[in-house]
PDB file of C-alpha atoms in Angstrom:
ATOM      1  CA  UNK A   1       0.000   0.000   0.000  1.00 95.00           C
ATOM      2  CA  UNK A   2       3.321   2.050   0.349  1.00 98.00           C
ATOM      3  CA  UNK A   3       5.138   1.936  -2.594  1.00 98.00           C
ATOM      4  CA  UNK A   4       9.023   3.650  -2.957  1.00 98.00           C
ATOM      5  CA  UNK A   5      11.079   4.514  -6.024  1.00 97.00           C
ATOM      6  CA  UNK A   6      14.759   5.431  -5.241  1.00 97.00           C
ATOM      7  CA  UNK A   7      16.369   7.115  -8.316  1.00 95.00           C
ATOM      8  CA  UNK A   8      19.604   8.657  -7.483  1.00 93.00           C
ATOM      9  CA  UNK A   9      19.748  11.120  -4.988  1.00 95.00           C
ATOM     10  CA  UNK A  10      15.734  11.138  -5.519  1.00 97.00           C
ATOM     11  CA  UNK A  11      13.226   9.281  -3.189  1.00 98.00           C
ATOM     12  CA  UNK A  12       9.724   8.852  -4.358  1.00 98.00           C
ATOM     13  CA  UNK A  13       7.173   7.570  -2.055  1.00 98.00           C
ATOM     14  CA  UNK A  14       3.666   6.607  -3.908  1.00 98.00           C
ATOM     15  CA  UNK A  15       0.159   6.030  -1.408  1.00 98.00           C
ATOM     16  CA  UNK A  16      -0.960   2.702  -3.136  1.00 98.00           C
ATOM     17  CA  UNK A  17      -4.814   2.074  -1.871  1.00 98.00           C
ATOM     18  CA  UNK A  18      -6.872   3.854  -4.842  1.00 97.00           C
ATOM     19  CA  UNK A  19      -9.641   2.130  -4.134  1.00 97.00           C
ATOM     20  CA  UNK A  20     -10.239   3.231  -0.395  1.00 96.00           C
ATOM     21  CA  UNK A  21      -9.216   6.865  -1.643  1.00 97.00           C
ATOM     22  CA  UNK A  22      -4.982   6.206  -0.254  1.00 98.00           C
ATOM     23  CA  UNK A  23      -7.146   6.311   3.412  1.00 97.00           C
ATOM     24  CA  UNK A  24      -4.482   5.819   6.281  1.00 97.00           C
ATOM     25  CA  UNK A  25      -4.042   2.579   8.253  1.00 96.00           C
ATOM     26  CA  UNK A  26      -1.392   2.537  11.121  1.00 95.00           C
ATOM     27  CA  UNK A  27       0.458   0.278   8.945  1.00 96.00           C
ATOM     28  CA  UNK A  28       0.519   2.665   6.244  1.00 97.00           C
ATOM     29  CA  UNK A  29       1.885   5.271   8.605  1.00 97.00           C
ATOM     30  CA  UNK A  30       4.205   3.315  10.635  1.00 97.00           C
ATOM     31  CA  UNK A  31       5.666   1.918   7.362  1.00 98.00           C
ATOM     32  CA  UNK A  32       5.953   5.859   5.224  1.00 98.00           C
ATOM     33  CA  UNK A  33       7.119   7.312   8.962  1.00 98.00           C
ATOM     34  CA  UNK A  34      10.169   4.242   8.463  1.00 98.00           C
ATOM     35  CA  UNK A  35      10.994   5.401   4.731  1.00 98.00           C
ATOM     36  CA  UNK A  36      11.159   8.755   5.815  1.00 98.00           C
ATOM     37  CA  UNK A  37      13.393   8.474   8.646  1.00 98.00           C
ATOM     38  CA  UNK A  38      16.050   6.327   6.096  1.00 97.00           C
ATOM     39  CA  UNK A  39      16.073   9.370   3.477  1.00 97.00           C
ATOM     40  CA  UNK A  40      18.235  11.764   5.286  1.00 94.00           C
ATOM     41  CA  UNK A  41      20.397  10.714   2.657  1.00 93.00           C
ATOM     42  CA  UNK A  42      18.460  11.717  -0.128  1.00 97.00           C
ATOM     43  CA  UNK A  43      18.658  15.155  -1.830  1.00 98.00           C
ATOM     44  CA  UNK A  44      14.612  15.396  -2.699  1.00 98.00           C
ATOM     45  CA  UNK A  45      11.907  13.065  -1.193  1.00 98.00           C
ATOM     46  CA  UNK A  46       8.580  13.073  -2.975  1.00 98.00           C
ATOM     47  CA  UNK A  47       4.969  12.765  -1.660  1.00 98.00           C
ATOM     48  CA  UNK A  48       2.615  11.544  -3.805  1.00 98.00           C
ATOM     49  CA  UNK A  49      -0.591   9.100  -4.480  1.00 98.00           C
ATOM     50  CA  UNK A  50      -2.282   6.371  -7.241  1.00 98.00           C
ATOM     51  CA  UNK A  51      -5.575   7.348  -8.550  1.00 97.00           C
ATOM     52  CA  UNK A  52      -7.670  10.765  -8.393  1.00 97.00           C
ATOM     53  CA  UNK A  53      -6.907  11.573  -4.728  1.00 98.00           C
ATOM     54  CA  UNK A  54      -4.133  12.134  -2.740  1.00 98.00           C
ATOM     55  CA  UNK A  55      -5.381  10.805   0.478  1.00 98.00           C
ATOM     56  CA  UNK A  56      -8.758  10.767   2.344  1.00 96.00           C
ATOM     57  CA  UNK A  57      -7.030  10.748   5.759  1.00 95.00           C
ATOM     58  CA  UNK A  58      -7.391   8.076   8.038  1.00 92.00           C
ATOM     59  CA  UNK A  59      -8.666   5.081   7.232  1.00 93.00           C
ATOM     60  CA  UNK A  60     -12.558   5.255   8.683  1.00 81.00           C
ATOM     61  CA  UNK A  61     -12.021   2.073  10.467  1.00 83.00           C
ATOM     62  CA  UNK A  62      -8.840   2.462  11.711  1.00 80.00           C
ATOM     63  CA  UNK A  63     -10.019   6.287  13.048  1.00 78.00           C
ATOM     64  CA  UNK A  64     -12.850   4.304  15.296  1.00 78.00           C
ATOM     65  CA  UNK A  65     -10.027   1.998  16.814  1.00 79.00           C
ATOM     66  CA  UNK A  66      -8.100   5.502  17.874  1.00 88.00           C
ATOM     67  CA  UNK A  67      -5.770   6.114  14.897  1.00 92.00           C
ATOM     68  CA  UNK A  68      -6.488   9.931  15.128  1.00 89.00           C
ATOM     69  CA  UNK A  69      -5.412  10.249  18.814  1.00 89.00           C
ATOM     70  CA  UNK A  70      -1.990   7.998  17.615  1.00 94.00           C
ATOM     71  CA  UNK A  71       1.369   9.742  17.683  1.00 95.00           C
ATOM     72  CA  UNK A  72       2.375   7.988  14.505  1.00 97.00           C
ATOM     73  CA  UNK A  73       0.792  10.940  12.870  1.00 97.00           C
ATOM     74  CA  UNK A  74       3.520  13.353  14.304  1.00 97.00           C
ATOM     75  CA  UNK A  75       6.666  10.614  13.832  1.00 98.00           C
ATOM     76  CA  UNK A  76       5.430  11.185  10.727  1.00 98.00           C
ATOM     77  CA  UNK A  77       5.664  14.771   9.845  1.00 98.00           C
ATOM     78  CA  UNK A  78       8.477  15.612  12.018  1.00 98.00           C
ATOM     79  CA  UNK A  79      10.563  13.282   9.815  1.00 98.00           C
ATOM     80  CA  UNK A  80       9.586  14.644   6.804  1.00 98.00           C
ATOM     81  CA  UNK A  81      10.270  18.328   8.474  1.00 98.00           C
ATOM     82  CA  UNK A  82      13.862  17.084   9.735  1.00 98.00           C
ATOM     83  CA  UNK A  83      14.702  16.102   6.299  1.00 98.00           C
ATOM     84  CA  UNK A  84      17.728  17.734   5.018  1.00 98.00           C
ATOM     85  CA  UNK A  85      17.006  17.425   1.455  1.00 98.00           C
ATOM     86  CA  UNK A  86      13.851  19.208  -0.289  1.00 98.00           C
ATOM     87  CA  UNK A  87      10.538  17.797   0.382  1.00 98.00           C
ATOM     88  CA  UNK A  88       8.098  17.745  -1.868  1.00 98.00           C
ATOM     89  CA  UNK A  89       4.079  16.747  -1.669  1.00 98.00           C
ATOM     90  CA  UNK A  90       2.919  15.990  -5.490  1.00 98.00           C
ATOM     91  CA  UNK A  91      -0.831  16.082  -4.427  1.00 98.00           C
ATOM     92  CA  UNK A  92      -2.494  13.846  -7.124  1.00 98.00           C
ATOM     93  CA  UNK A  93      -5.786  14.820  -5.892  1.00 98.00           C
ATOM     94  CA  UNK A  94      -7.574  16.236  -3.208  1.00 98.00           C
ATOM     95  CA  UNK A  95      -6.066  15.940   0.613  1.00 98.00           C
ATOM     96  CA  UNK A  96      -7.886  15.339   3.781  1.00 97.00           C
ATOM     97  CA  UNK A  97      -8.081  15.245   7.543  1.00 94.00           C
ATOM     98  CA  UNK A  98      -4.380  14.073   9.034  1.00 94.00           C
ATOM     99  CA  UNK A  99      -3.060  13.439   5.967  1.00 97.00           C
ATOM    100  CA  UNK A 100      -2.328  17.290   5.183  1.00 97.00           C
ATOM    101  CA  UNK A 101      -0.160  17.013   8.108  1.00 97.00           C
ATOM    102  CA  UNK A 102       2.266  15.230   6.146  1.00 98.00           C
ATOM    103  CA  UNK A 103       1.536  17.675   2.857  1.00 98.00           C
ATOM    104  CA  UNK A 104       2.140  21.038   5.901  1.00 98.00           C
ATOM    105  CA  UNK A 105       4.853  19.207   6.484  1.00 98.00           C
ATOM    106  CA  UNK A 106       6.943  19.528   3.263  1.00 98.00           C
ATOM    107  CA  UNK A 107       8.735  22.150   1.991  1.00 98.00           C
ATOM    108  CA  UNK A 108       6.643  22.570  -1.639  1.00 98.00           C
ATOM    109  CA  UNK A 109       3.513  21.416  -2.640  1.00 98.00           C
ATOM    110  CA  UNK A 110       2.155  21.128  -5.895  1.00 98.00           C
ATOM    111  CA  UNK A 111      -1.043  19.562  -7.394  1.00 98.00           C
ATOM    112  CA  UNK A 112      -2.905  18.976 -10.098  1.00 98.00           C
ATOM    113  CA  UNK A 113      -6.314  20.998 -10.978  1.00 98.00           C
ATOM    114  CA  UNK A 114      -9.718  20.347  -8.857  1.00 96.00           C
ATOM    115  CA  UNK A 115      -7.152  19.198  -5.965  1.00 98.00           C
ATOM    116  CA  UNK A 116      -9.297  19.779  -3.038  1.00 98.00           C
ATOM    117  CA  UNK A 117      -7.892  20.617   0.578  1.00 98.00           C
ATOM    118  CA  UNK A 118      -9.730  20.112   4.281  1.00 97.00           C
ATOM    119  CA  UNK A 119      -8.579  18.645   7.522  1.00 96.00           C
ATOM    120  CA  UNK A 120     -12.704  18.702   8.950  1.00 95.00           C
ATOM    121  CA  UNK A 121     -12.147  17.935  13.147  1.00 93.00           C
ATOM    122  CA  UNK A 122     -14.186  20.189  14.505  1.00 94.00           C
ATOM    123  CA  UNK A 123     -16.878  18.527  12.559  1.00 92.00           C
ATOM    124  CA  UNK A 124     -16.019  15.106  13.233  1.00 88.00           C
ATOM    125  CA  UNK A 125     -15.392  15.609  17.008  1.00 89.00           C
ATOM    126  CA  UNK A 126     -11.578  14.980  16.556  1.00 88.00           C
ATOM    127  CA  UNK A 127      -9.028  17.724  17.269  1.00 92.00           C
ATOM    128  CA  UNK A 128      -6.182  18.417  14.468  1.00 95.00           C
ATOM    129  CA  UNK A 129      -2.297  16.670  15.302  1.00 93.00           C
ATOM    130  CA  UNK A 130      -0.432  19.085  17.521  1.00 93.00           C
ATOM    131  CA  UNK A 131       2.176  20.407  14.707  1.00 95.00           C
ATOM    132  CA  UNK A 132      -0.678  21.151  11.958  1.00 97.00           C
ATOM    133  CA  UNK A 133      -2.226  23.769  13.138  1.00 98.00           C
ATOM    134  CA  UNK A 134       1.097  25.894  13.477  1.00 97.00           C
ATOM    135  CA  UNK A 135       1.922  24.561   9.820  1.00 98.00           C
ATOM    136  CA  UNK A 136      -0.988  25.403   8.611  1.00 98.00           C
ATOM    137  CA  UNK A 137      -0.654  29.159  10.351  1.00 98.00           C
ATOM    138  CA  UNK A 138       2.971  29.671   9.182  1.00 97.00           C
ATOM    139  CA  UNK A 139       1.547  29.148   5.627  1.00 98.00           C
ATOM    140  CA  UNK A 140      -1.478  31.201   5.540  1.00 98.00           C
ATOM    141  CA  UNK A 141      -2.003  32.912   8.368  1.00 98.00           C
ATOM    142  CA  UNK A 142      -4.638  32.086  10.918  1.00 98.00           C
ATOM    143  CA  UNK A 143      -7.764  33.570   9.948  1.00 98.00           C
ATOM    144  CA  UNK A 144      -7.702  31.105   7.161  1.00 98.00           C
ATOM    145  CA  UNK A 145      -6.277  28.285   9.358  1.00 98.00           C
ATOM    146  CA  UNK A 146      -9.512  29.143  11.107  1.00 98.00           C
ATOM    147  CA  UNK A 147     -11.528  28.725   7.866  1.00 98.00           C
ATOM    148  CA  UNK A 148     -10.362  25.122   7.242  1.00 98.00           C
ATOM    149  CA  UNK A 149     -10.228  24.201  10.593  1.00 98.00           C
ATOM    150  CA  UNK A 150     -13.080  25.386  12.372  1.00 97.00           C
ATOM    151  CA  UNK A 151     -15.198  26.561   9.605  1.00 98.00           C
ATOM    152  CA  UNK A 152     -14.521  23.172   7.914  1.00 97.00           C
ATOM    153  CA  UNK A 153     -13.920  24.997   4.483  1.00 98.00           C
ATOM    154  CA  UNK A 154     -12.891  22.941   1.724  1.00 98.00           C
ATOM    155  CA  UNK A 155     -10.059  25.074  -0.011  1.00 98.00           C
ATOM    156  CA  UNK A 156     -10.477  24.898  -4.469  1.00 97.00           C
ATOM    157  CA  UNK A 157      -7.153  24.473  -6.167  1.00 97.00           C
ATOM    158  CA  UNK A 158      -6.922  28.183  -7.496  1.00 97.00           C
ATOM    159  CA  UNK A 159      -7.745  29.692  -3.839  1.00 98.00           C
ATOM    160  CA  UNK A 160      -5.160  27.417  -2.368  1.00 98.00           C
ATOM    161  CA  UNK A 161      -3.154  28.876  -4.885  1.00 98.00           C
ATOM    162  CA  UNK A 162      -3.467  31.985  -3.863  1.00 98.00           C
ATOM    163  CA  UNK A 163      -3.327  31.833  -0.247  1.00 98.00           C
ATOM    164  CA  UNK A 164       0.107  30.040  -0.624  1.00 98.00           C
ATOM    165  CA  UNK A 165      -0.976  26.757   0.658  1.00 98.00           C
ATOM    166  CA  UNK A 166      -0.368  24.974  -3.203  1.00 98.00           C
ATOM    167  CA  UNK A 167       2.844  26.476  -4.408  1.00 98.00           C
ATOM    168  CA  UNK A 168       2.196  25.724  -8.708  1.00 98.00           C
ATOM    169  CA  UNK A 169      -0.590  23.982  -9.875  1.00 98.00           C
ATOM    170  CA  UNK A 170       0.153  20.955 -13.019  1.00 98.00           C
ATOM    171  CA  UNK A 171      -1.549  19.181 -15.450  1.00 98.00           C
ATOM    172  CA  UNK A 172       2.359  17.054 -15.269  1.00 98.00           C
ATOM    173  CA  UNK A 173       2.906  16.000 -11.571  1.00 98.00           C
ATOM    174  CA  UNK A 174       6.539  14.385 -12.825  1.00 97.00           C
ATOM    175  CA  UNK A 175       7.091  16.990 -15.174  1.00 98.00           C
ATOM    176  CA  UNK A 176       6.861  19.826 -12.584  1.00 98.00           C
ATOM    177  CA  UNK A 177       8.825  17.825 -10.378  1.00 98.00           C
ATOM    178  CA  UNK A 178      11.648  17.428 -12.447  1.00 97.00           C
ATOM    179  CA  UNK A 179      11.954  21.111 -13.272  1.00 98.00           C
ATOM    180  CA  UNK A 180      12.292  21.786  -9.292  1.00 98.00           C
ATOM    181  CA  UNK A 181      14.177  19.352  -8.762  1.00 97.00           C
ATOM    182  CA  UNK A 182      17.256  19.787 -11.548  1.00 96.00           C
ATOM    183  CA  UNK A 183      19.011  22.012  -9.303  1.00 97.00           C
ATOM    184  CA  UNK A 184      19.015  20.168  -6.292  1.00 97.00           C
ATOM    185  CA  UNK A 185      20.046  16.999  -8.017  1.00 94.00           C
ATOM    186  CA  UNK A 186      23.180  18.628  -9.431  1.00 95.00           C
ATOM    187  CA  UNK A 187      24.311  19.768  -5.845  1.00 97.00           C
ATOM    188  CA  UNK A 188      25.877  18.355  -2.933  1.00 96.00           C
ATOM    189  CA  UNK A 189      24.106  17.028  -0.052  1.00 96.00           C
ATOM    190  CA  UNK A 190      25.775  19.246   2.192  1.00 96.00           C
ATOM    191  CA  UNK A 191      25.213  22.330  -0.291  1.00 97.00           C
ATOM    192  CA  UNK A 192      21.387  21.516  -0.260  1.00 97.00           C
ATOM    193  CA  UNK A 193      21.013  21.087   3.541  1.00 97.00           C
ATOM    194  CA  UNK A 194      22.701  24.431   4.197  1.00 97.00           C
ATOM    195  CA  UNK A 195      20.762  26.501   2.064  1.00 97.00           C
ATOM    196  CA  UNK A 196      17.344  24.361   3.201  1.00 97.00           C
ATOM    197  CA  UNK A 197      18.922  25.630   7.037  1.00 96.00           C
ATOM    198  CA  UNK A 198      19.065  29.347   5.972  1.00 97.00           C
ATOM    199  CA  UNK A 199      15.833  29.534   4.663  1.00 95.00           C
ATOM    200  CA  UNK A 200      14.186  27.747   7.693  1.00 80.00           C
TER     201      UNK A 200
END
């Protein structure tokens, strides 16, 4: 249900469940928060899905057995935020509940058109992972972290545009990534972790 591609200096890691919309089991997240944690290594690490959606969030099953309470979530993200290299989310498709805390997480996200974005807990009785809601602030501000997370808006691909939560929107996924990624690729690891540093 995880799948990884290692080309180069380039990690890709691919949600594999199409047909339950990539939702989250622990499994899933256990075995993406492992990945992660082995690509300090690699230069870029890509986040991306199979099908029309990125991810539907947790697995409904999985959040009745206390999956959204589990700090998997947050092993998670802070690996992909302690990265060295350049993260990228390649959102497929829309992206929901705790799985934009891995998307927050990165340091670029792109998506395709009619990619969708909502993390709805205050509708669902759940509250949000710990390090989203700061994310989500640091990214557009938190009047509209209020407007997806309490007023359980669901953000259109052009608005998300604008509000700097999507940083390009594609009708290429792999084609996009390759143009921000050429640089990076020709560097050294140690040239791409410093500058990552001074920008953070």
């Amino acid at each position: 249900m995880i799948r990884q591609r290692i080309d180069g200096d380039i990690w890709t890691v691919t949600l594999d469940r199409p047909d339950k919309a990539n939702a989250l089991t622990r499994e899933m997240l256990v075995n993406l928060a492992e990945i992660v944690e082995k690509a300090a290594s690699a230069k870029v690490l890509v986040l991306t899905g199979n099908g029309s959606v990125f991810s539907a969030g947790a697995d409904l099953e999985a959040a009745r057995a206390g999956l959204t309470v589990d700090p998997v979530w947050d092993r998670l993200s802070a690996a992909i935020a302690g990265l060295p290299g350049l993260t990228i989310a390649a959102l497929n498709g829309t992206v929901a509940g705790g799985a934009l805390g891995m998307v927050l997480a990165c340091d670029l996200r792109i998506a395709v058109p009619r990619t969708k974005i909502f993390y709805p807990v205050m509708k669902l009785g759940f509250l949000p992972r710990p390090p989203d809601p700061a994310r989500l602030v640091a990214l557009v501000g938190p009047a509209r972290a209020k407007m997806i997370l309490m007023a359980g808006q669901k953000i259109e691909t052009e608005e998300a545009l604008r509000w700097g939560l999507i940083d390009r929107v594609t009708d290429d996924l792999s084609q996009t990534v390759a143009e921000l990624t050429t640089d990076v690729a020709t560097a050294s690891s140690d040239h791409v972790a410093q500058i990552k540093q001074m920008i953070a």
